[in-house]
Short mmCIF file of C-alpha atoms and ligand atoms in Angstrom, two decimals:
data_model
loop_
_atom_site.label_atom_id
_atom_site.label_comp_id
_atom_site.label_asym_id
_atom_site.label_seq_id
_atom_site.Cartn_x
_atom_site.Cartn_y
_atom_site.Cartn_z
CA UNK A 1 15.32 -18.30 -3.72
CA UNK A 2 18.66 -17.57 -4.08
CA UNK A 3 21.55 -18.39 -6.91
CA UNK A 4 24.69 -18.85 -7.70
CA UNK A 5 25.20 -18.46 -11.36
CA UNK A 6 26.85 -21.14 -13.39
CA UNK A 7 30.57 -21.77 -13.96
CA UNK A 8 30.04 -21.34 -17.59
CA UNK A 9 29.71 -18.10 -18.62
CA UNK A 10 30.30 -14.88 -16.66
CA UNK A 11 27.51 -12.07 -17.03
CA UNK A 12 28.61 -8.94 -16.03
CA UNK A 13 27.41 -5.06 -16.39
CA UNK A 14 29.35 -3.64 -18.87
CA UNK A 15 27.94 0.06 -18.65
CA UNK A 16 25.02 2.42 -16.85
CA UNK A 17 23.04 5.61 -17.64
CA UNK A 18 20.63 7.55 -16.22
CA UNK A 19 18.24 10.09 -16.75
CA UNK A 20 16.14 12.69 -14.49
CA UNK A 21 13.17 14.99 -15.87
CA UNK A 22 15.21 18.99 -15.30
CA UNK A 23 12.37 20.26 -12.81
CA UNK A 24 13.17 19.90 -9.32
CA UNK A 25 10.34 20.01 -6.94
CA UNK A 26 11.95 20.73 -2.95
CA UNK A 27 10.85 20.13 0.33
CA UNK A 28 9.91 23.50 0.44
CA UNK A 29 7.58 23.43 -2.69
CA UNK A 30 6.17 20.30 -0.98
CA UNK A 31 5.29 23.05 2.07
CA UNK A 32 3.37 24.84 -0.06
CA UNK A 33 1.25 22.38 -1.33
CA UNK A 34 -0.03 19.93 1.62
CA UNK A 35 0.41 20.16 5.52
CA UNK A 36 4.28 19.08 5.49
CA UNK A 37 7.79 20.94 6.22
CA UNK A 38 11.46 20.43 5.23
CA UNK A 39 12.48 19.60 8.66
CA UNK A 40 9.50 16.65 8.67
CA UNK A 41 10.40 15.39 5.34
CA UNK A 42 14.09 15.81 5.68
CA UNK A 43 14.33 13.96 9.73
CA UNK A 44 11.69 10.86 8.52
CA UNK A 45 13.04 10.27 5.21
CA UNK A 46 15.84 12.44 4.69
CA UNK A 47 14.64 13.26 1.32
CA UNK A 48 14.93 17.07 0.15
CA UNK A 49 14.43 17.01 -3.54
CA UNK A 50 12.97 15.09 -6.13
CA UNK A 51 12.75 15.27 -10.10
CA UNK A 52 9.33 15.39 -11.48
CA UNK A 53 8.11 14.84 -15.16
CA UNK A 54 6.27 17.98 -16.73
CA UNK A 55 2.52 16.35 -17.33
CA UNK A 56 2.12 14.70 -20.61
CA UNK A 57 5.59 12.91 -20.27
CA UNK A 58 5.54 8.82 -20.23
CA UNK A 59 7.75 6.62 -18.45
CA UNK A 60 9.57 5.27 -21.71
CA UNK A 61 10.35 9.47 -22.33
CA UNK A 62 12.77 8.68 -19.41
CA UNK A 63 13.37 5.54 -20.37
CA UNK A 64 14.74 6.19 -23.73
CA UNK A 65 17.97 8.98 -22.39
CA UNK A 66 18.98 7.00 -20.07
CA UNK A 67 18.88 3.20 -22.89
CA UNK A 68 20.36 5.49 -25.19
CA UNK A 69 23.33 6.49 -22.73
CA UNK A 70 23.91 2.75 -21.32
CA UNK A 71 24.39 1.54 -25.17
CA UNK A 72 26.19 4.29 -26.04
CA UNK A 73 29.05 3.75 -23.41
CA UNK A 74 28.54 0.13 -23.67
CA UNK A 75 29.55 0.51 -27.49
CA UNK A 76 26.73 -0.94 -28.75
CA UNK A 77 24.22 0.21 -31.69
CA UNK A 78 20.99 -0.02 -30.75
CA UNK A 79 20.40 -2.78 -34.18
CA UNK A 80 22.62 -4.70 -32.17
CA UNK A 81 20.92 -5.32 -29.51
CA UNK A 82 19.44 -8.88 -28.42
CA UNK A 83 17.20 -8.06 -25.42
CA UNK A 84 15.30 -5.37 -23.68
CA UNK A 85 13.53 -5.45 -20.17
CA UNK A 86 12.23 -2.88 -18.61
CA UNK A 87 10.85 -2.97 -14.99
CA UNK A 88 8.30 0.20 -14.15
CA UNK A 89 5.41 0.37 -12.00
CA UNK A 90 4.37 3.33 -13.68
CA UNK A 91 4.28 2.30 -17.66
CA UNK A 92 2.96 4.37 -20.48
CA UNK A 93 -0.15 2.36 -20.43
CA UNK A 94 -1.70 -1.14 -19.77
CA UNK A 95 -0.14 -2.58 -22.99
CA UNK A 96 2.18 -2.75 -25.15
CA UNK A 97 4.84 -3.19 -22.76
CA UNK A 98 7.45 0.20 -21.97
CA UNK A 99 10.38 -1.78 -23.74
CA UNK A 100 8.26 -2.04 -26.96
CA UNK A 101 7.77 1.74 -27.11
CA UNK A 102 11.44 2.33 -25.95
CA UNK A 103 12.46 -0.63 -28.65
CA UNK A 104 10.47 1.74 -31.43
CA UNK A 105 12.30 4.77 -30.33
CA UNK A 106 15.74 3.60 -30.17
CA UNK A 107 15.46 2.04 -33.21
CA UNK A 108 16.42 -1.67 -31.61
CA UNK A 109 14.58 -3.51 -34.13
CA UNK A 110 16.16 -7.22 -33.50
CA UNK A 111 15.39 -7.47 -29.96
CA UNK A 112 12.87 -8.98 -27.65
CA UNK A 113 11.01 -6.56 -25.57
CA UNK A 114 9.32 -7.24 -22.44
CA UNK A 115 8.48 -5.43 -19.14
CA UNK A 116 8.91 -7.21 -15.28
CA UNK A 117 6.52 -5.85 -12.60
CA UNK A 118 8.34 -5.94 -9.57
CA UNK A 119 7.70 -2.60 -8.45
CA UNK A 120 10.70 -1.26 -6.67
CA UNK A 121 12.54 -4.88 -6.65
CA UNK A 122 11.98 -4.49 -10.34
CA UNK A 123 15.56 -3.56 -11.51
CA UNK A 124 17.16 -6.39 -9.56
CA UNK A 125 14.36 -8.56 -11.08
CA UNK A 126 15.34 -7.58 -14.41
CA UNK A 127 19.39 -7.79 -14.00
CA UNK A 128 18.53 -11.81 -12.73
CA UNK A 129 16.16 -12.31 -15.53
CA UNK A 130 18.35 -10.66 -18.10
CA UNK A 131 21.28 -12.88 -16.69
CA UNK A 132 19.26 -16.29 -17.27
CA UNK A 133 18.67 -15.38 -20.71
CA UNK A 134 22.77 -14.18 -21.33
CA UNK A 135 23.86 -17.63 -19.73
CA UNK A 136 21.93 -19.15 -21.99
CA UNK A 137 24.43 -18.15 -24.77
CA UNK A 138 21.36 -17.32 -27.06
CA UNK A 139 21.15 -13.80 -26.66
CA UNK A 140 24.41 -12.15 -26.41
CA UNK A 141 23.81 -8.66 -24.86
CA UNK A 142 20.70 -7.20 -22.91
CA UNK A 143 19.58 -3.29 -21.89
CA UNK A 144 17.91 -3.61 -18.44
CA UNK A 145 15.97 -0.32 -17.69
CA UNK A 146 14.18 0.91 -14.85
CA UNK A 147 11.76 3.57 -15.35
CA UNK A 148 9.30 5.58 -13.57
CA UNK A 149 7.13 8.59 -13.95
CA UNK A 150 5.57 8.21 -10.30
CA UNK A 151 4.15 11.75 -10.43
CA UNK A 152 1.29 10.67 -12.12
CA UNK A 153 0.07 8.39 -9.28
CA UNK A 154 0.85 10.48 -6.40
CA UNK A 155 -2.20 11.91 -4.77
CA UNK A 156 -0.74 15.00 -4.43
CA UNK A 157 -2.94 15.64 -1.66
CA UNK A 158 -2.04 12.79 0.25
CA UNK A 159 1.35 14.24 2.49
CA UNK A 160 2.19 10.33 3.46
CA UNK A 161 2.68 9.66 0.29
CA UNK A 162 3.58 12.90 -2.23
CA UNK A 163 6.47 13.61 0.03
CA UNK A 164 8.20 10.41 -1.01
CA UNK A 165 8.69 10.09 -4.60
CA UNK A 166 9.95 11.14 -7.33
CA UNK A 167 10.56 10.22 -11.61
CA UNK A 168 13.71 9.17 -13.33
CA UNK A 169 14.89 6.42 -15.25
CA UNK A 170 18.43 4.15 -14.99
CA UNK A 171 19.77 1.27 -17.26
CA UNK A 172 22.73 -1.24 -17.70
CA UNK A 173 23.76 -3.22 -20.28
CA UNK A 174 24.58 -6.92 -19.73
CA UNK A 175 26.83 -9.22 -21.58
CA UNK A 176 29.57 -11.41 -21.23
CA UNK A 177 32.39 -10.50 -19.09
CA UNK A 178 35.80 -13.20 -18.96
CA UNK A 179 36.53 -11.63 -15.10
CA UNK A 180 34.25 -10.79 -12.44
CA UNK A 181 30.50 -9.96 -13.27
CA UNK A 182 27.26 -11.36 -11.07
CA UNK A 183 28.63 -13.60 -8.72
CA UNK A 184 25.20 -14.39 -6.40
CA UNK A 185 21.52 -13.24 -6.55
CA UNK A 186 18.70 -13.48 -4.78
CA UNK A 187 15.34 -12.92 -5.24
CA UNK A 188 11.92 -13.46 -3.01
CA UNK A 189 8.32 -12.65 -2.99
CA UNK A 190 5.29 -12.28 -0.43
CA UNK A 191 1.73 -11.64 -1.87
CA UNK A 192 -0.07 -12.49 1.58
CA UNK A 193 1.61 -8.42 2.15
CA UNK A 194 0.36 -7.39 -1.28
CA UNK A 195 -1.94 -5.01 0.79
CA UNK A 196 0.64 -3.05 2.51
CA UNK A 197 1.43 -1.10 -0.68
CA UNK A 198 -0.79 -0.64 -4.15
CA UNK A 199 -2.34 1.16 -6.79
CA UNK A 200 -6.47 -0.45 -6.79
CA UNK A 201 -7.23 1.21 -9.66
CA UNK A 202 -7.09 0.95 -13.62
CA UNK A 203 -6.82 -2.76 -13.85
CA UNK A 204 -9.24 -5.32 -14.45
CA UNK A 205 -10.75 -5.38 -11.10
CA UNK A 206 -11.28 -1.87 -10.83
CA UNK A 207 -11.28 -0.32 -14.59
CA UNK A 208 -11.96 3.01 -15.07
CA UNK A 209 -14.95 4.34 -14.02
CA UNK A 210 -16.38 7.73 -12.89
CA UNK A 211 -16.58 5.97 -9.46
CA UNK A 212 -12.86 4.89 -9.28
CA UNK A 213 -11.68 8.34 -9.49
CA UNK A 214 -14.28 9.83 -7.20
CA UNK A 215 -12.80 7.13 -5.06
CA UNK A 216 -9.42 8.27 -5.76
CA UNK A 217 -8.48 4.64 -6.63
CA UNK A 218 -6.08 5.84 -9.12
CA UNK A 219 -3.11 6.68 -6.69
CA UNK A 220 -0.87 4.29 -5.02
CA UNK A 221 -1.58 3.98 -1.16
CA UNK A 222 0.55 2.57 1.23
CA UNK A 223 1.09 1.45 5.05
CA UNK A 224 3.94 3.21 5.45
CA UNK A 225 5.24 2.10 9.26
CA UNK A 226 4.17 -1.42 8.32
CA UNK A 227 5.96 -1.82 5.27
CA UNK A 228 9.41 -0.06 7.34
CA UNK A 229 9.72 -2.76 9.29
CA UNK A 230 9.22 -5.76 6.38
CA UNK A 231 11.50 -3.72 3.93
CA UNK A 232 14.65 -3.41 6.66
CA UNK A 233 14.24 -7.24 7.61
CA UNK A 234 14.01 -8.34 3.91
CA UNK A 235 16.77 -6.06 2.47
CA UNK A 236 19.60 -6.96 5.31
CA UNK A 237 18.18 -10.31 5.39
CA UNK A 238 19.18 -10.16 1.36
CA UNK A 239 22.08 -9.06 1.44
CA UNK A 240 23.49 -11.21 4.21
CA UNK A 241 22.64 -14.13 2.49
CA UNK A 242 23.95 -13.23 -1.31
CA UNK A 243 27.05 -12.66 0.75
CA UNK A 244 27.38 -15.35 2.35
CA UNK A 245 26.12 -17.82 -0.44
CA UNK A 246 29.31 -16.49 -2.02
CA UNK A 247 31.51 -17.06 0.35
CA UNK A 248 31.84 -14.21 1.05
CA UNK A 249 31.87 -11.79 4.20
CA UNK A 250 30.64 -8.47 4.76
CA UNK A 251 34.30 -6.89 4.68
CA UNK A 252 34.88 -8.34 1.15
CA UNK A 253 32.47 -5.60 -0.25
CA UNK A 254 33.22 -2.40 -1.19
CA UNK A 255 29.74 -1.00 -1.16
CA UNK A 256 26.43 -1.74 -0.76
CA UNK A 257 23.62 0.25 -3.19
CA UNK A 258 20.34 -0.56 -1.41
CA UNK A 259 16.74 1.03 -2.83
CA UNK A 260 16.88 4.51 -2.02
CA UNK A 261 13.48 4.52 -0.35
CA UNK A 262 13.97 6.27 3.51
CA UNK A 263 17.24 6.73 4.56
CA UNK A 264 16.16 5.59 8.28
CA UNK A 265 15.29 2.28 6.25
CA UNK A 266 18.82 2.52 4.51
CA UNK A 267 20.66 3.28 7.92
CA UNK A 268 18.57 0.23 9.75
CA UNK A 269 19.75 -2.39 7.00
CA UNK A 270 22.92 -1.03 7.45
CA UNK A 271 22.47 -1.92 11.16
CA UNK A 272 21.14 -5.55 10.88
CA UNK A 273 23.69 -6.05 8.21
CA UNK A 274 26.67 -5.07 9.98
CA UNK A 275 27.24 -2.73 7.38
CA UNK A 276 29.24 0.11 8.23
CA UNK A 277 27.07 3.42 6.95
CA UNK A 278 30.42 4.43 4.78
CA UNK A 279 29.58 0.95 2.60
CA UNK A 280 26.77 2.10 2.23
CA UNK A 281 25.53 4.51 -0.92
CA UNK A 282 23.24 6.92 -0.65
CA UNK A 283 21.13 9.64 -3.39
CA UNK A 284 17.92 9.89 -2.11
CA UNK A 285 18.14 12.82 -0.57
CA UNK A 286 18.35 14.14 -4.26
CA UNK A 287 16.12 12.32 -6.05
CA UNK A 288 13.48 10.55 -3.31
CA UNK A 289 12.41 6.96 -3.86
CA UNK A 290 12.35 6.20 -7.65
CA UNK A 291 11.20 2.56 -7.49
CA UNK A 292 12.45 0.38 -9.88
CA UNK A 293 14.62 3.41 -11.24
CA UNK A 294 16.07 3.83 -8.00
CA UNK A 295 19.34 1.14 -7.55
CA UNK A 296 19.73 1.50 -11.30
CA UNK A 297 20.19 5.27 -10.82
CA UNK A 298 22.25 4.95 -7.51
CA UNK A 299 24.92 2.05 -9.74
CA UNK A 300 25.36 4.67 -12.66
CA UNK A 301 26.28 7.49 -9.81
CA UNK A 302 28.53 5.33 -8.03
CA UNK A 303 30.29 4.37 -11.20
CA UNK A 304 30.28 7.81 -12.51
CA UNK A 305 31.78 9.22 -9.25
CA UNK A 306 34.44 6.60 -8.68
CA UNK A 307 33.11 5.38 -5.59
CA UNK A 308 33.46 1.61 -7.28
CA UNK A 309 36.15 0.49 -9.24
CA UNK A 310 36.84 -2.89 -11.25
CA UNK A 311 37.57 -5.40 -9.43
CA UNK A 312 35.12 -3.57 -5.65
CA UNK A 313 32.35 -6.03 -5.16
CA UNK A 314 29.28 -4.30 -5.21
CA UNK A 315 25.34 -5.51 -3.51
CA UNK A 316 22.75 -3.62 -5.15
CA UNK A 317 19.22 -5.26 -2.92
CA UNK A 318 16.25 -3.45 -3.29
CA UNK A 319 12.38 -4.38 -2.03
CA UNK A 320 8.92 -3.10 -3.12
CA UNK A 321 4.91 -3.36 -3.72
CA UNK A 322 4.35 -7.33 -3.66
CA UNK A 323 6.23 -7.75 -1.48
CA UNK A 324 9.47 -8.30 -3.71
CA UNK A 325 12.43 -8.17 -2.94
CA UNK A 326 16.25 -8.96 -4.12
CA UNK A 327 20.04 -8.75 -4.10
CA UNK A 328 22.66 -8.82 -6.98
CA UNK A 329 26.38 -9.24 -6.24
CA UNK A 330 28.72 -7.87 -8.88
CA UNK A 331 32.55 -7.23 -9.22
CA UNK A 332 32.30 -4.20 -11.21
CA UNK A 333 34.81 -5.21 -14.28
O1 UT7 B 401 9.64 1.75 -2.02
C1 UT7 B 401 8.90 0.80 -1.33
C2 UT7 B 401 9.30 0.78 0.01
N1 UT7 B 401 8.86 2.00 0.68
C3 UT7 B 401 8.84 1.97 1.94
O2 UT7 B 401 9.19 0.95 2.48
C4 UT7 B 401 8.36 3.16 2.71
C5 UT7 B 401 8.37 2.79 4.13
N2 UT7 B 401 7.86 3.75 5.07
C6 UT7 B 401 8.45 4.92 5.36
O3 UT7 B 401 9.42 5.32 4.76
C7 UT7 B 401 7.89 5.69 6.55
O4 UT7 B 401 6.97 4.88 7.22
C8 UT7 B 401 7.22 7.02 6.17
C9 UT7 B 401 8.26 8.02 5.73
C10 UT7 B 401 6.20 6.81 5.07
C11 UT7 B 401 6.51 7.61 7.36
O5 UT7 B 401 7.40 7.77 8.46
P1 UT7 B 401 6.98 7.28 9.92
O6 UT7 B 401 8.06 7.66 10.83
O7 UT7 B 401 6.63 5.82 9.80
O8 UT7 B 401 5.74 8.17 10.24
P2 UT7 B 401 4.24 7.74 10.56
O9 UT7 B 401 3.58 7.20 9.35
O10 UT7 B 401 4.25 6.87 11.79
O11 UT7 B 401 3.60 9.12 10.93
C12 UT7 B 401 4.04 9.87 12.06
C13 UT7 B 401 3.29 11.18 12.09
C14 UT7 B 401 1.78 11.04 11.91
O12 UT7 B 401 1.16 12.01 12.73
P3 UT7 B 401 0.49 11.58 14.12
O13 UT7 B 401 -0.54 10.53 13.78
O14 UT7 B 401 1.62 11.04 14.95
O15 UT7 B 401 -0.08 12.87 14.64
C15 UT7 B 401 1.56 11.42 10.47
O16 UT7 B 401 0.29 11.93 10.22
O17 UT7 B 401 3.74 12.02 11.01
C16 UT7 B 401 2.61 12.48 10.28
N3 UT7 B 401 3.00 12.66 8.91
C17 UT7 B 401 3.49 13.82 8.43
N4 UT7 B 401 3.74 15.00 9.02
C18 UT7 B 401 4.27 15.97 8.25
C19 UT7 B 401 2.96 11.74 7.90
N5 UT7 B 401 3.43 12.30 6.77
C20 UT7 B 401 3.76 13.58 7.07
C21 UT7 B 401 4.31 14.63 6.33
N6 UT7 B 401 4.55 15.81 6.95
N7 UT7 B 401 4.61 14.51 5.01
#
């Protein structure tokens, strides 16, 4: 379903901030460990680093550097603040939600907490959500976050999988804006493809038991060639159409910030999009994929490096475990 927001009130992001755990874990660590090498890793994904949580360290640890530095720039004290949403496929535990605990830690006692599952859609999930509830007029600023500490459901044994990911956390604030701000969205879901990437275990169909971790049930598995082809199709077919539901055309964006999953994925969207690759914004080779931490992550670098300025319009699309996926068009202001 896709959106154009209302005439009434702009929404706009008004500030980013990020955090990674300080280890680094390379390709070359990752040789060491399963049946892999750099020049695998690095030609399929072109991934060669990723940031890893020491064990013991929950997602809303991440979570809580990277809130803190979005509200700080945004000038905002965390008593201040109206609304918090985090979206993690990876939280602290079953309940309460990641944006309660964060909520407790910052010390941002007036607002609503709540958590969106979209897996690695989940940031773009929570910018749309977060932008219902600003329009609204009742809640006047929001902290999105996106958080992940996917090292704890990597079977590290697994080298289709462990290669891929890595932890870190992103956030924006969201709040009025009188020029610019989210000017289209788009958002869509396919659970008939649920299968193609999930984590069976620890839920209610599959609680803990000696036999779900004998079974390994615990980790995420995925079909990785399978879900390739969906996740290029769904992300260009994303961003062509929050584009074009604008008005808009490919040349009247300054940069694209797609989830930074495989950058053969990245450079096929690119393709299908007619987006030329130097529109297009790439980390991953830094950080791997970081679900819904990822575009979050990848917005607060671009900003931070200057490669969007107020007034560049900017499509952050992203697609994950669901299937989910969505698109957000800005003009950074
Ligand atoms: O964030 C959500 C969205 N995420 C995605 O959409 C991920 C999408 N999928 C992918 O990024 C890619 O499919 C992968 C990177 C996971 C895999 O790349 P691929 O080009 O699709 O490789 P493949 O799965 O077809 O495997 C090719 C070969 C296989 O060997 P054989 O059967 O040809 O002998 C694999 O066993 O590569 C082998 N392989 C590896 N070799 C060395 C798989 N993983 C590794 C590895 N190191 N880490």
């Amino acid at each position: 379903m896709s959106a154009k927001p209302s005439q009434t009130q702009r929404i706009g992001v008004l500030s980013t901030g990020m955090y990674v755990p300080p280890k680094v874990l390379t390709n070359k660590d990752l040789e060491r460990m399963v049946d892999t090498s750099d020049d695998w890793i690095t030609s399929r994904t072109g991934i060669k680093e990723r940031h890893i949580a020491e064990p013991g360290t929950a997602t809303s640890d991440l979570a809580l550097p990277a809130a803190e530095e979005a509200l700080k720039r945004a000038g905002i004290a965390p008593k201040d603040l109206d609304l918090l949403i985090t979206a993690t496929t990876t939280p602290d535990m079953l309940f309460p939600s990641v944006s309660c605990l964060v909520q407790q830690k910052l010390g941002a006692t007036s607002a609503a907490c709540f958590d969106i599952s979209a897996a690695c859609s989940g940031s773009i999930y929570a910018i749309i959500t977060a932008q219902q509830f600003l329009q609204g007029g009742r809640y006047r600023n929001a902290l999105v976050v996106g958080a992940e500490v996917l090292s704890s459901f990597v079977d590290w044994t697994d080298r289709t999988t462990c290669v891929l990911f890595g932890d870190g956390a992103g956030a924006c604030v969201l709040g009025p804006v009188s020029r610019g701000g989210i000017i289209g969205t788009d958002m869509g879901s396919d659970g008939t493809q649920s299968g193609l990437l999930f984590m069976p275990g620890g839920g209610s169909k599959y609680p803990p038991s000696y036999q779900s971790v004998d079974q390994r049930l615990h980790y995420l598995q995925m079909s990785g060639s399978d879900l390739f082809k969906v996740a290029v199709r769904r992300m260009a077919d994303s961003a062509k159409r929050v584009i074009e539901q604008a008005g808009l055309k490919v040349d009247d964006v300054k940069l694209v910030i797609p989830h930074q999953a495989n950058i053969r994925i990245v450079e096929a969207v690119a393709k299908f999009a007619d987006l030329p690759m130097e529109k297009v914004f790439v980390n991953l080779d830094k950080y791997g994929n970081t679900s819904a931490a990822s575009n979050l992550i990848a917005l607060h670098e671009a900003a931070q490096t200057g490669a969007i300025k107020p007034g560049d319009r900017v499509v952050l699309v992203a697609f994950g475990a669901g299937l989910t996926w969505g698109s957000v068009l800005l003009e950074w202001s």
